[in-house]
Amino acid sequence: MKSVFVTGTDTDVGKTCVAAGLAVTLRKSGVDVGVMKPFAAGSAQSQTGFQSKDVEILRRASQITDPESLINPQFFPVPSSPYTAWKNLKTKPKVNPVLSAFEELSKLHSMLLVEGIGGIMTPILRNYFVTDLIREMKIPAVIVTRTRIGTVNHTVMTVQMCKKYKIPLRGIIINDIDSHGYTVKELSRDLKNLTGVPVLGSIPFLRDMGDSTLYGIFKKNINMKQILR
Ligand SMILES: Nc1ncnc2c1ncn2[C@@H]1O[C@H](COP(=O)(O)OP(=O)(O)O)[C@@H](O)[C@H]1O
Ligand SMILES: [Mg+2]
């Protein structure tokens, strides 16, 4: 069993929802699954003990008790790429502590779900992108995409970059939340033909992020065998 990096065609595409759904489904299937969000950015939360809202969602879904310093080694309190946060806040992103936390969490769990930040070419340093991070972690990726028109372009570009960086792809998950866009049927057909990457399924609009909603949908809609391969 290998850990999986959850990336996407853009920010706000549904990476956290998908990572949470996968975490709940794997946990309920008996897998000791850990979670990680190496770099997070946005408004800091004060209520939950985790600065990043994504991290709080992932923690709840996986029910893990690992410390924030391991799950989310770097948090930038501005909504931007780590590179832009560095330029604005003068806090340089540090890759080595992130890779050390990844190694440590990998020893604590049989599998890790790692959520990226933004899209595949989100910059962390001047010459270091999310693609470089995935390559250093040596894990396969899943691409979350949506149905809005324009998604074919974004998905093909994301797959091309993964190929360029030699990142193995487990598949594509379609977040079916755009009412005016492609149907899942036509998008699955075309993405498969255009990229050669399997489409693992789609998720509809989720009315909540509770265990039973996520488990019900992911178990039924997503090819979990391909995730666990
Ligand atoms: N399938 C879905 N059902 C309901 N809300 C969704 C769904 N996918 C995304 N959202 C909402 O859209 C926003 C962005 O999703 P999120 O998973 O945080 O994206 P990302 O992690 O890629 O930035 C969040 O408010 C999230 O709750
Ligand atoms: Mg997210």
PDB file of C-alpha atoms and ligand atoms in Angstrom:
ATOM      1  CA  MET A   1       0.000   0.000   0.000  1.00  0.00           C
ATOM      2  CA  LYS A   2       1.338   3.405  -0.964  1.00  0.00           C
ATOM      3  CA  SER A   3       0.610   6.877   0.293  1.00  0.00           C
ATOM      4  CA  VAL A   4      -1.203   9.177  -2.114  1.00  0.00           C
ATOM      5  CA  PHE A   5      -0.776  12.867  -2.896  1.00  0.00           C
ATOM      6  CA  VAL A   6      -4.071  14.642  -3.556  1.00  0.00           C
ATOM      7  CA  THR A   7      -3.515  17.432  -6.037  1.00  0.00           C
ATOM      8  CA  GLY A   8      -5.944  19.322  -8.230  1.00  0.00           C
ATOM      9  CA  THR A   9      -6.363  21.442 -11.304  1.00  0.00           C
ATOM     10  CA  ASP A  10      -6.684  24.603  -9.210  1.00  0.00           C
ATOM     11  CA  THR A  11      -7.367  25.901  -5.750  1.00  0.00           C
ATOM     12  CA  ASP A  12     -10.956  25.434  -4.496  1.00  0.00           C
ATOM     13  CA  VAL A  13     -11.472  22.490  -6.805  1.00  0.00           C
ATOM     14  CA  GLY A  14     -12.306  20.085  -3.964  1.00  0.00           C
ATOM     15  CA  LYS A  15      -8.951  18.622  -2.850  1.00  0.00           C
ATOM     16  CA  THR A  16      -9.850  18.848   0.831  1.00  0.00           C
ATOM     17  CA  CYS A  17     -13.317  17.328   0.280  1.00  0.00           C
ATOM     18  CA  VAL A  18     -11.793  14.463  -1.690  1.00  0.00           C
ATOM     19  CA  ALA A  19      -8.945  13.895   0.780  1.00  0.00           C
ATOM     20  CA  ALA A  20     -11.478  13.881   3.651  1.00  0.00           C
ATOM     21  CA  GLY A  21     -13.731  11.425   1.809  1.00  0.00           C
ATOM     22  CA  LEU A  22     -10.807   9.132   1.077  1.00  0.00           C
ATOM     23  CA  ALA A  23      -9.633   9.352   4.705  1.00  0.00           C
ATOM     24  CA  VAL A  24     -13.049   8.426   6.109  1.00  0.00           C
ATOM     25  CA  THR A  25     -13.496   5.578   3.629  1.00  0.00           C
ATOM     26  CA  LEU A  26     -10.028   4.130   4.211  1.00  0.00           C
ATOM     27  CA  ARG A  27     -10.396   4.410   7.995  1.00  0.00           C
ATOM     28  CA  LYS A  28     -13.767   2.665   7.902  1.00  0.00           C
ATOM     29  CA  SER A  29     -12.206  -0.049   5.736  1.00  0.00           C
ATOM     30  CA  GLY A  30      -9.677  -0.737   8.479  1.00  0.00           C
ATOM     31  CA  VAL A  31      -6.697   1.149   7.056  1.00  0.00           C
ATOM     32  CA  ASP A  32      -4.524   3.076   9.518  1.00  0.00           C
ATOM     33  CA  VAL A  33      -4.533   6.244   7.450  1.00  0.00           C
ATOM     34  CA  GLY A  34      -2.700   9.418   8.412  1.00  0.00           C
ATOM     35  CA  VAL A  35      -3.096  12.843   6.822  1.00  0.00           C
ATOM     36  CA  MET A  36      -0.762  15.659   5.949  1.00  0.00           C
ATOM     37  CA  LYS A  37      -1.042  19.156   4.530  1.00  0.00           C
ATOM     38  CA  PRO A  38       2.631  20.100   4.124  1.00  0.00           C
ATOM     39  CA  PHE A  39       1.994  23.758   3.277  1.00  0.00           C
ATOM     40  CA  ALA A  40      -1.235  25.549   4.140  1.00  0.00           C
ATOM     41  CA  ALA A  41      -2.224  29.176   3.663  1.00  0.00           C
ATOM     42  CA  GLY A  42      -5.197  31.363   4.479  1.00  0.00           C
ATOM     43  CA  SER A  43      -6.794  33.023   7.464  1.00  0.00           C
ATOM     44  CA  ALA A  44      -5.623  31.414  10.673  1.00  0.00           C
ATOM     45  CA  GLN A  45      -8.348  29.775  12.739  1.00  0.00           C
ATOM     46  CA  SER A  46      -8.338  30.344  16.458  1.00  0.00           C
ATOM     47  CA  GLN A  47     -11.015  27.920  17.663  1.00  0.00           C
ATOM     48  CA  THR A  48      -9.980  24.371  16.763  1.00  0.00           C
ATOM     49  CA  GLY A  49      -6.333  24.110  17.708  1.00  0.00           C
ATOM     50  CA  PHE A  50      -5.292  23.972  14.043  1.00  0.00           C
ATOM     51  CA  GLN A  51      -4.457  27.158  12.195  1.00  0.00           C
ATOM     52  CA  SER A  52      -5.543  25.753   8.846  1.00  0.00           C
ATOM     53  CA  LYS A  53      -9.206  24.902   8.237  1.00  0.00           C
ATOM     54  CA  ASP A  54      -8.120  22.189   5.770  1.00  0.00           C
ATOM     55  CA  VAL A  55      -6.030  20.561   8.472  1.00  0.00           C
ATOM     56  CA  GLU A  56      -8.947  20.558  10.878  1.00  0.00           C
ATOM     57  CA  ILE A  57     -11.164  18.891   8.247  1.00  0.00           C
ATOM     58  CA  LEU A  58      -8.501  16.274   7.460  1.00  0.00           C
ATOM     59  CA  ARG A  59      -7.863  15.591  11.136  1.00  0.00           C
ATOM     60  CA  ARG A  60     -11.542  15.061  11.837  1.00  0.00           C
ATOM     61  CA  ALA A  61     -11.971  12.786   8.823  1.00  0.00           C
ATOM     62  CA  SER A  62      -8.992  10.619   9.727  1.00  0.00           C
ATOM     63  CA  GLN A  63      -9.482  10.830  13.499  1.00  0.00           C
ATOM     64  CA  ILE A  64      -5.734  10.980  13.997  1.00  0.00           C
ATOM     65  CA  THR A  65      -4.063  12.536  17.004  1.00  0.00           C
ATOM     66  CA  ASP A  66      -0.740  13.518  15.441  1.00  0.00           C
ATOM     67  CA  PRO A  67       0.496  17.012  16.338  1.00  0.00           C
ATOM     68  CA  GLU A  68      -0.042  19.999  14.063  1.00  0.00           C
ATOM     69  CA  SER A  69       3.735  20.320  13.705  1.00  0.00           C
ATOM     70  CA  LEU A  70       3.756  17.019  11.804  1.00  0.00           C
ATOM     71  CA  ILE A  71       0.453  17.269   9.939  1.00  0.00           C
ATOM     72  CA  ASN A  72       1.016  20.861   8.846  1.00  0.00           C
ATOM     73  CA  PRO A  73       4.640  21.914   9.353  1.00  0.00           C
ATOM     74  CA  GLN A  74       4.161  25.235   7.537  1.00  0.00           C
ATOM     75  CA  PHE A  75       1.265  27.642   7.681  1.00  0.00           C
ATOM     76  CA  PHE A  76       1.152  31.058   6.037  1.00  0.00           C
ATOM     77  CA  PRO A  77      -1.560  33.387   7.350  1.00  0.00           C
ATOM     78  CA  VAL A  78      -2.325  34.825   3.907  1.00  0.00           C
ATOM     79  CA  PRO A  79      -4.264  33.306   1.001  1.00  0.00           C
ATOM     80  CA  SER A  80      -1.425  32.819  -1.475  1.00  0.00           C
ATOM     81  CA  SER A  81       1.168  30.395  -2.755  1.00  0.00           C
ATOM     82  CA  PRO A  82       4.034  29.694  -0.330  1.00  0.00           C
ATOM     83  CA  TYR A  83       6.346  31.544  -2.730  1.00  0.00           C
ATOM     84  CA  THR A  84       4.189  34.695  -2.730  1.00  0.00           C
ATOM     85  CA  ALA A  85       3.765  34.440   1.053  1.00  0.00           C
ATOM     86  CA  TRP A  86       7.550  34.382   1.327  1.00  0.00           C
ATOM     87  CA  LYS A  87       7.888  37.509  -0.773  1.00  0.00           C
ATOM     88  CA  ASN A  88       5.143  39.332   1.162  1.00  0.00           C
ATOM     89  CA  LEU A  89       5.846  38.167   4.710  1.00  0.00           C
ATOM     90  CA  LYS A  90       9.594  37.498   4.475  1.00  0.00           C
ATOM     91  CA  THR A  91       9.105  33.987   5.833  1.00  0.00           C
ATOM     92  CA  LYS A  92      10.971  31.587   3.597  1.00  0.00           C
ATOM     93  CA  PRO A  93       9.246  28.232   3.028  1.00  0.00           C
ATOM     94  CA  LYS A  94      11.338  25.352   4.346  1.00  0.00           C
ATOM     95  CA  VAL A  95      11.195  22.099   2.448  1.00  0.00           C
ATOM     96  CA  ASN A  96      13.441  19.929   4.636  1.00  0.00           C
ATOM     97  CA  PRO A  97      11.257  20.078   7.783  1.00  0.00           C
ATOM     98  CA  VAL A  98       8.278  19.149   5.587  1.00  0.00           C
ATOM     99  CA  LEU A  99      10.085  16.106   4.196  1.00  0.00           C
ATOM    100  CA  SER A 100      11.185  15.083   7.707  1.00  0.00           C
ATOM    101  CA  ALA A 101       7.600  15.350   8.977  1.00  0.00           C
ATOM    102  CA  PHE A 102       6.476  13.270   6.001  1.00  0.00           C
ATOM    103  CA  GLU A 103       9.039  10.567   6.852  1.00  0.00           C
ATOM    104  CA  GLU A 104       7.972  10.554  10.480  1.00  0.00           C
ATOM    105  CA  LEU A 105       4.250  10.340   9.716  1.00  0.00           C
ATOM    106  CA  SER A 106       4.959   7.559   7.214  1.00  0.00           C
ATOM    107  CA  LYS A 107       6.376   5.496  10.080  1.00  0.00           C
ATOM    108  CA  LEU A 108       3.328   6.175  12.276  1.00  0.00           C
ATOM    109  CA  HIS A 109       0.688   5.064   9.733  1.00  0.00           C
ATOM    110  CA  SER A 110       0.356   2.398   7.103  1.00  0.00           C
ATOM    111  CA  MET A 111      -0.722   4.996   4.560  1.00  0.00           C
ATOM    112  CA  LEU A 112      -0.729   8.787   4.266  1.00  0.00           C
ATOM    113  CA  LEU A 113      -3.018  11.100   2.329  1.00  0.00           C
ATOM    114  CA  VAL A 114      -1.112  14.275   1.540  1.00  0.00           C
ATOM    115  CA  GLU A 115      -3.095  17.284   0.347  1.00  0.00           C
ATOM    116  CA  GLY A 116      -1.209  19.715  -1.872  1.00  0.00           C
ATOM    117  CA  ILE A 117      -1.671  23.454  -2.032  1.00  0.00           C
ATOM    118  CA  GLY A 118      -3.325  25.107  -5.027  1.00  0.00           C
ATOM    119  CA  GLY A 119      -2.500  23.271  -8.250  1.00  0.00           C
ATOM    120  CA  ILE A 120       0.415  21.192  -9.456  1.00  0.00           C
ATOM    121  CA  MET A 121       2.667  24.152 -10.363  1.00  0.00           C
ATOM    122  CA  THR A 122       1.997  26.208  -7.257  1.00  0.00           C
ATOM    123  CA  PRO A 123       5.408  27.658  -6.414  1.00  0.00           C
ATOM    124  CA  ILE A 124       7.015  26.990  -3.060  1.00  0.00           C
ATOM    125  CA  LEU A 125      10.464  28.399  -3.803  1.00  0.00           C
ATOM    126  CA  ARG A 126      11.884  30.126  -6.870  1.00  0.00           C
ATOM    127  CA  ASN A 127      12.657  26.806  -8.548  1.00  0.00           C
ATOM    128  CA  TYR A 128      10.600  24.416  -6.446  1.00  0.00           C
ATOM    129  CA  PHE A 129       6.970  23.636  -7.175  1.00  0.00           C
ATOM    130  CA  VAL A 130       4.355  21.223  -5.820  1.00  0.00           C
ATOM    131  CA  THR A 131       5.596  18.817  -8.513  1.00  0.00           C
ATOM    132  CA  ASP A 132       9.057  18.833  -6.910  1.00  0.00           C
ATOM    133  CA  LEU A 133       7.558  18.114  -3.506  1.00  0.00           C
ATOM    134  CA  ILE A 134       5.608  15.105  -4.828  1.00  0.00           C
ATOM    135  CA  ARG A 135       8.683  13.833  -6.610  1.00  0.00           C
ATOM    136  CA  GLU A 136      10.744  14.054  -3.427  1.00  0.00           C
ATOM    137  CA  MET A 137       8.042  12.246  -1.448  1.00  0.00           C
ATOM    138  CA  LYS A 138       8.134   9.506  -4.113  1.00  0.00           C
ATOM    139  CA  ILE A 139       4.405   8.853  -3.966  1.00  0.00           C
ATOM    140  CA  PRO A 140       1.727   8.653  -6.661  1.00  0.00           C
ATOM    141  CA  ALA A 141      -0.871  11.380  -7.103  1.00  0.00           C
ATOM    142  CA  VAL A 142      -4.595  11.700  -7.628  1.00  0.00           C
ATOM    143  CA  ILE A 143      -5.882  14.717  -9.564  1.00  0.00           C
ATOM    144  CA  VAL A 144      -9.117  16.361  -8.474  1.00  0.00           C
ATOM    145  CA  THR A 145     -10.899  18.159 -11.257  1.00  0.00           C
ATOM    146  CA  ARG A 146     -14.301  19.745 -11.723  1.00  0.00           C
ATOM    147  CA  THR A 147     -16.920  19.882 -14.465  1.00  0.00           C
ATOM    148  CA  ARG A 148     -16.822  23.600 -15.295  1.00  0.00           C
ATOM    149  CA  ILE A 149     -15.997  24.390 -18.928  1.00  0.00           C
ATOM    150  CA  GLY A 150     -12.232  24.942 -19.064  1.00  0.00           C
ATOM    151  CA  THR A 151     -11.541  21.898 -16.946  1.00  0.00           C
ATOM    152  CA  VAL A 152     -10.307  19.833 -19.901  1.00  0.00           C
ATOM    153  CA  ASN A 153      -7.533  22.342 -20.524  1.00  0.00           C
ATOM    154  CA  HIS A 154      -6.592  22.434 -16.827  1.00  0.00           C
ATOM    155  CA  THR A 155      -6.663  18.670 -16.448  1.00  0.00           C
ATOM    156  CA  VAL A 156      -4.615  17.967 -19.569  1.00  0.00           C
ATOM    157  CA  MET A 157      -1.996  20.508 -18.445  1.00  0.00           C
ATOM    158  CA  THR A 158      -1.888  18.985 -14.957  1.00  0.00           C
ATOM    159  CA  VAL A 159      -1.392  15.485 -16.350  1.00  0.00           C
ATOM    160  CA  GLN A 160       1.309  16.730 -18.730  1.00  0.00           C
ATOM    161  CA  MET A 161       3.245  18.290 -15.864  1.00  0.00           C
ATOM    162  CA  CYS A 162       2.975  15.096 -13.815  1.00  0.00           C
ATOM    163  CA  LYS A 163       4.363  13.171 -16.780  1.00  0.00           C
ATOM    164  CA  LYS A 164       7.201  15.666 -17.185  1.00  0.00           C
ATOM    165  CA  TYR A 165       8.109  15.276 -13.506  1.00  0.00           C
ATOM    166  CA  LYS A 166       7.630  11.468 -13.680  1.00  0.00           C
ATOM    167  CA  ILE A 167       4.903  11.477 -11.038  1.00  0.00           C
ATOM    168  CA  PRO A 168       2.848   8.282 -11.259  1.00  0.00           C
ATOM    169  CA  LEU A 169      -0.894   8.971 -11.428  1.00  0.00           C
ATOM    170  CA  ARG A 170      -3.452   6.771  -9.679  1.00  0.00           C
ATOM    171  CA  GLY A 171      -6.288   8.565 -11.444  1.00  0.00           C
ATOM    172  CA  ILE A 172      -8.599  11.528 -11.738  1.00  0.00           C
ATOM    173  CA  ILE A 173     -11.559  12.249  -9.445  1.00  0.00           C
ATOM    174  CA  ILE A 174     -14.272  14.519 -10.810  1.00  0.00           C
ATOM    175  CA  ASN A 175     -15.911  16.889  -8.348  1.00  0.00           C
ATOM    176  CA  ASP A 176     -19.332  17.298  -9.922  1.00  0.00           C
ATOM    177  CA  ILE A 177     -20.336  20.612  -8.364  1.00  0.00           C
ATOM    178  CA  ASP A 178     -20.776  22.919 -11.338  1.00  0.00           C
ATOM    179  CA  SER A 179     -24.342  23.028 -12.627  1.00  0.00           C
ATOM    180  CA  HIS A 180     -23.294  24.585 -15.949  1.00  0.00           C
ATOM    181  CA  GLY A 181     -20.531  22.410 -17.261  1.00  0.00           C
ATOM    182  CA  TYR A 182     -19.695  19.048 -18.743  1.00  0.00           C
ATOM    183  CA  THR A 183     -21.624  15.966 -17.740  1.00  0.00           C
ATOM    184  CA  VAL A 184     -19.563  13.452 -15.795  1.00  0.00           C
ATOM    185  CA  LYS A 185     -20.131  10.947 -18.594  1.00  0.00           C
ATOM    186  CA  GLU A 186     -18.685  13.090 -21.388  1.00  0.00           C
ATOM    187  CA  LEU A 187     -15.893  14.467 -19.218  1.00  0.00           C
ATOM    188  CA  SER A 188     -14.800  10.980 -18.075  1.00  0.00           C
ATOM    189  CA  ARG A 189     -14.814   9.735 -21.653  1.00  0.00           C
ATOM    190  CA  ASP A 190     -12.774  12.654 -22.966  1.00  0.00           C
ATOM    191  CA  LEU A 191     -10.276  12.883 -20.102  1.00  0.00           C
ATOM    192  CA  LYS A 192      -9.573   9.146 -20.376  1.00  0.00           C
ATOM    193  CA  ASN A 193      -9.017   9.430 -24.118  1.00  0.00           C
ATOM    194  CA  LEU A 194      -6.956  12.605 -23.941  1.00  0.00           C
ATOM    195  CA  THR A 195      -4.699  11.692 -21.009  1.00  0.00           C
ATOM    196  CA  GLY A 196      -4.717   7.897 -20.732  1.00  0.00           C
ATOM    197  CA  VAL A 197      -5.210   8.356 -16.971  1.00  0.00           C
ATOM    198  CA  PRO A 198      -8.103   6.399 -15.415  1.00  0.00           C
ATOM    199  CA  VAL A 199     -11.060   8.329 -14.015  1.00  0.00           C
ATOM    200  CA  LEU A 200     -11.730   6.854 -10.567  1.00  0.00           C
ATOM    201  CA  GLY A 201     -15.237   8.266 -10.265  1.00  0.00           C
ATOM    202  CA  SER A 202     -17.059  11.425  -9.361  1.00  0.00           C
ATOM    203  CA  ILE A 203     -18.562  12.969  -6.269  1.00  0.00           C
ATOM    204  CA  PRO A 204     -21.749  15.037  -6.193  1.00  0.00           C
ATOM    205  CA  PHE A 205     -22.451  18.120  -4.070  1.00  0.00           C
ATOM    206  CA  LEU A 206     -22.056  16.949  -0.461  1.00  0.00           C
ATOM    207  CA  ARG A 207     -24.712  18.198   1.940  1.00  0.00           C
ATOM    208  CA  ASP A 208     -22.283  17.771   4.834  1.00  0.00           C
ATOM    209  CA  MET A 209     -18.802  16.443   5.552  1.00  0.00           C
ATOM    210  CA  GLY A 210     -19.910  13.897   8.146  1.00  0.00           C
ATOM    211  CA  ASP A 211     -18.622  10.322   8.184  1.00  0.00           C
ATOM    212  CA  SER A 212     -21.797   8.703   6.892  1.00  0.00           C
ATOM    213  CA  THR A 213     -22.234  11.117   3.959  1.00  0.00           C
ATOM    214  CA  LEU A 214     -18.595  10.834   2.887  1.00  0.00           C
ATOM    215  CA  TYR A 215     -18.383   7.072   3.366  1.00  0.00           C
ATOM    216  CA  GLY A 216     -21.667   6.431   1.536  1.00  0.00           C
ATOM    217  CA  ILE A 217     -20.619   8.462  -1.504  1.00  0.00           C
ATOM    218  CA  PHE A 218     -16.966   7.445  -1.747  1.00  0.00           C
ATOM    219  CA  LYS A 219     -17.655   3.744  -1.223  1.00  0.00           C
ATOM    220  CA  LYS A 220     -20.237   3.782  -3.995  1.00  0.00           C
ATOM    221  CA  ASN A 221     -18.718   6.250  -6.484  1.00  0.00           C
ATOM    222  CA  ILE A 222     -14.938   5.978  -6.210  1.00  0.00           C
ATOM    223  CA  ASN A 223     -12.719   3.096  -7.291  1.00  0.00           C
ATOM    224  CA  MET A 224     -11.048   2.631  -3.904  1.00  0.00           C
ATOM    225  CA  LYS A 225      -9.130  -0.445  -5.119  1.00  0.00           C
ATOM    226  CA  GLN A 226      -7.126   1.818  -7.403  1.00  0.00           C
ATOM    227  CA  ILE A 227      -6.342   4.100  -4.439  1.00  0.00           C
ATOM    228  CA  LEU A 228      -5.184   1.143  -2.345  1.00  0.00           C
ATOM    229  CA  ARG A 229      -3.201  -0.533  -5.108  1.00  0.00           C
TER     230      ARG A 229
HETATM  231  N1  LIG B   1     -18.531  18.025  -3.557  1.00  0.00           N
HETATM  232  C1  LIG B   1     -18.715  19.119  -2.803  1.00  0.00           C
HETATM  233  N2  LIG B   1     -19.867  19.302  -2.114  1.00  0.00           N
HETATM  234  C2  LIG B   1     -20.045  20.404  -1.359  1.00  0.00           C
HETATM  235  N3  LIG B   1     -19.161  21.390  -1.215  1.00  0.00           N
HETATM  236  C3  LIG B   1     -17.983  21.267  -1.865  1.00  0.00           C
HETATM  237  C4  LIG B   1     -17.698  20.128  -2.681  1.00  0.00           C
HETATM  238  N4  LIG B   1     -16.466  20.277  -3.205  1.00  0.00           N
HETATM  239  C5  LIG B   1     -16.000  21.454  -2.729  1.00  0.00           C
HETATM  240  N5  LIG B   1     -16.899  22.045  -1.924  1.00  0.00           N
HETATM  241  C6  LIG B   1     -16.744  23.333  -1.208  1.00  0.00           C
HETATM  242  O1  LIG B   1     -16.000  24.220  -2.054  1.00  0.00           O
HETATM  243  C7  LIG B   1     -14.974  24.861  -1.318  1.00  0.00           C
HETATM  244  C8  LIG B   1     -13.611  24.459  -1.883  1.00  0.00           C
HETATM  245  O2  LIG B   1     -13.420  23.039  -1.698  1.00  0.00           O
HETATM  246  P1  LIG B   1     -12.079  22.470  -1.079  1.00  0.00           P
HETATM  247  O3  LIG B   1     -12.235  20.998  -0.917  1.00  0.00           O
HETATM  248  O4  LIG B   1     -11.715  23.247   0.137  1.00  0.00           O
HETATM  249  O5  LIG B   1     -11.070  22.804  -2.273  1.00  0.00           O
HETATM  250  P2  LIG B   1      -9.464  22.807  -2.303  1.00  0.00           P
HETATM  251  O6  LIG B   1      -9.017  21.953  -1.170  1.00  0.00           O
HETATM  252  O7  LIG B   1      -9.115  22.242  -3.647  1.00  0.00           O
HETATM  253  O8  LIG B   1      -9.044  24.239  -2.188  1.00  0.00           O
HETATM  254  C9  LIG B   1     -15.167  24.459   0.139  1.00  0.00           C
HETATM  255  O9  LIG B   1     -15.968  25.412   0.788  1.00  0.00           O
HETATM  256  C10 LIG B   1     -15.892  23.140   0.053  1.00  0.00           C
HETATM  257  O10 LIG B   1     -16.670  22.862   1.175  1.00  0.00           O
HETATM  258 MG    MG B   2      -7.828  22.402   0.482  1.00  0.00          MG
END
